Amino acid sequence: MEQRVSFITLAVRDLEATRRFYVGGLGWTPDVDVPGEVLMFRAGEHLVLSLWVESGFEAEVGPVRRGEGIVPVALAHNVASTDEVDAVLATARAAGAEVTGPQQRDWGGYTGYFADPDGFRWEVAFNPGPIGQVVLP
Amino acid sequence: MEQRVSFITLAVRDLEATRRFYVGGLGWTPDVDVPGEVLMFRAGEHLVLSLWVESGFEAEVGPVRRGEGIVPVALAHNVASTDEVDAVLATARAAGAEVTGPQQRDWGGYTGYFADPDGFRWEVAFNPGPIGQVVLP
């Protein structure tokens, strides 16, 4: 199996809240937009981020885990400087997201987190190491 | 905020089980390998899949949601034919994964799912539509 991720799908409870956040708040443009069903955003050269209504996800994949706590997944958006980390987190905060940090990390980076309307965590990161450089456009 | 995902991080309970599955079973090669802490795999031109021990994730991000059910996230690995879907699912099954499908979907594709050692769902998909074509290498 080749080392490739093609789609990241997040099951969301309220697609209109998701739309307001990603389109209105973050300024993203969907490639696929089916109201009440799914929003798909290009998120890399061969990568799509799909926000799928929970009922559709459950019908195809199975019942989702409910309850307190954070889903054990984070997406990261890496940028080239600490100033850009601050700026992206400010955009997320203005869009209504809860923001944690940013702060210096022991491994040499500078990162903070925001939560989307379903609580999915996004890390906004400046990573000066080799693995941080390969993810920059 | 640019439309980009740089890292996908999954919090895993047993990093050695994760290693056996992704490295031994699927045949992937990590770029970063810190035993007991993290495995990072290139998963696209500017994309990294990071498998991080749950204790590290919880210390930085917060307590994770526990209980029954599927984490409301799926990753997809898209291929160019139905035969390749079958082949990748056979690889995953041989690596010890539980497999569901594959089957024809109403939207025109042919997909099945496998679960990694933590139950994270991967869809293996042939998608003949436009959004399926852009994710192929």
Tab-separated table of N, CA, C and O in Angstrom, chain B residues 79-88 110 126:
chain	number	residue	atom	x	y	z
B	79	VAL	N	-7.371	4.963	-5.136
B	79	VAL	CA	-6.610	4.257	-6.159
B	79	VAL	C	-7.364	4.370	-7.482
B	79	VAL	O	-8.490	4.881	-7.534
B	80	ALA	N	-6.734	3.877	-8.554
B	80	ALA	CA	-7.224	4.158	-9.902
B	80	ALA	C	-8.156	3.092	-10.467
B	80	ALA	O	-8.648	3.238	-11.586
B	81	SER	N	-8.424	2.026	-9.706
B	81	SER	CA	-9.274	0.959	-10.239
B	81	SER	C	-9.886	0.147	-9.100
B	81	SER	O	-9.385	0.161	-7.961
B	82	THR	N	-10.952	-0.582	-9.423
B	82	THR	CA	-11.566	-1.451	-8.411
B	82	THR	C	-10.619	-2.586	-8.027
B	82	THR	O	-10.595	-3.015	-6.875
B	83	ASP	N	-9.831	-3.066	-8.972
B	83	ASP	CA	-8.868	-4.133	-8.644
B	83	ASP	C	-7.880	-3.672	-7.586
B	83	ASP	O	-7.497	-4.444	-6.696
B	84	GLU	N	-7.462	-2.403	-7.677
B	84	GLU	CA	-6.519	-1.892	-6.676
B	84	GLU	C	-7.184	-1.750	-5.307
B	84	GLU	O	-6.539	-1.940	-4.290
B	85	VAL	N	-8.478	-1.408	-5.292
B	85	VAL	CA	-9.210	-1.397	-4.011
B	85	VAL	C	-9.126	-2.768	-3.366
B	85	VAL	O	-8.766	-2.916	-2.190
B	86	ASP	N	-9.454	-3.797	-4.144
B	86	ASP	CA	-9.414	-5.165	-3.612
B	86	ASP	C	-8.018	-5.515	-3.104
B	86	ASP	O	-7.873	-6.135	-2.041
B	87	ALA	N	-6.999	-5.118	-3.849
B	87	ALA	CA	-5.626	-5.482	-3.476
B	87	ALA	C	-5.193	-4.797	-2.188
B	87	ALA	O	-4.565	-5.423	-1.313
B	88	VAL	N	-5.519	-3.510	-2.044
B	88	VAL	CA	-5.112	-2.797	-0.818
B	88	VAL	C	-5.867	-3.352	0.388
B	88	VAL	O	-5.285	-3.550	1.465
B	110	TYR	N	-16.462	2.709	-5.711
B	110	TYR	CA	-16.314	1.340	-5.207
B	110	TYR	C	-15.321	1.442	-4.055
B	110	TYR	O	-14.166	1.836	-4.275
B	126	PHE	N	-12.056	3.660	-5.055
B	126	PHE	CA	-12.000	4.036	-6.468
B	126	PHE	C	-13.143	5.011	-6.684
B	126	PHE	O	-14.308	4.656	-6.470
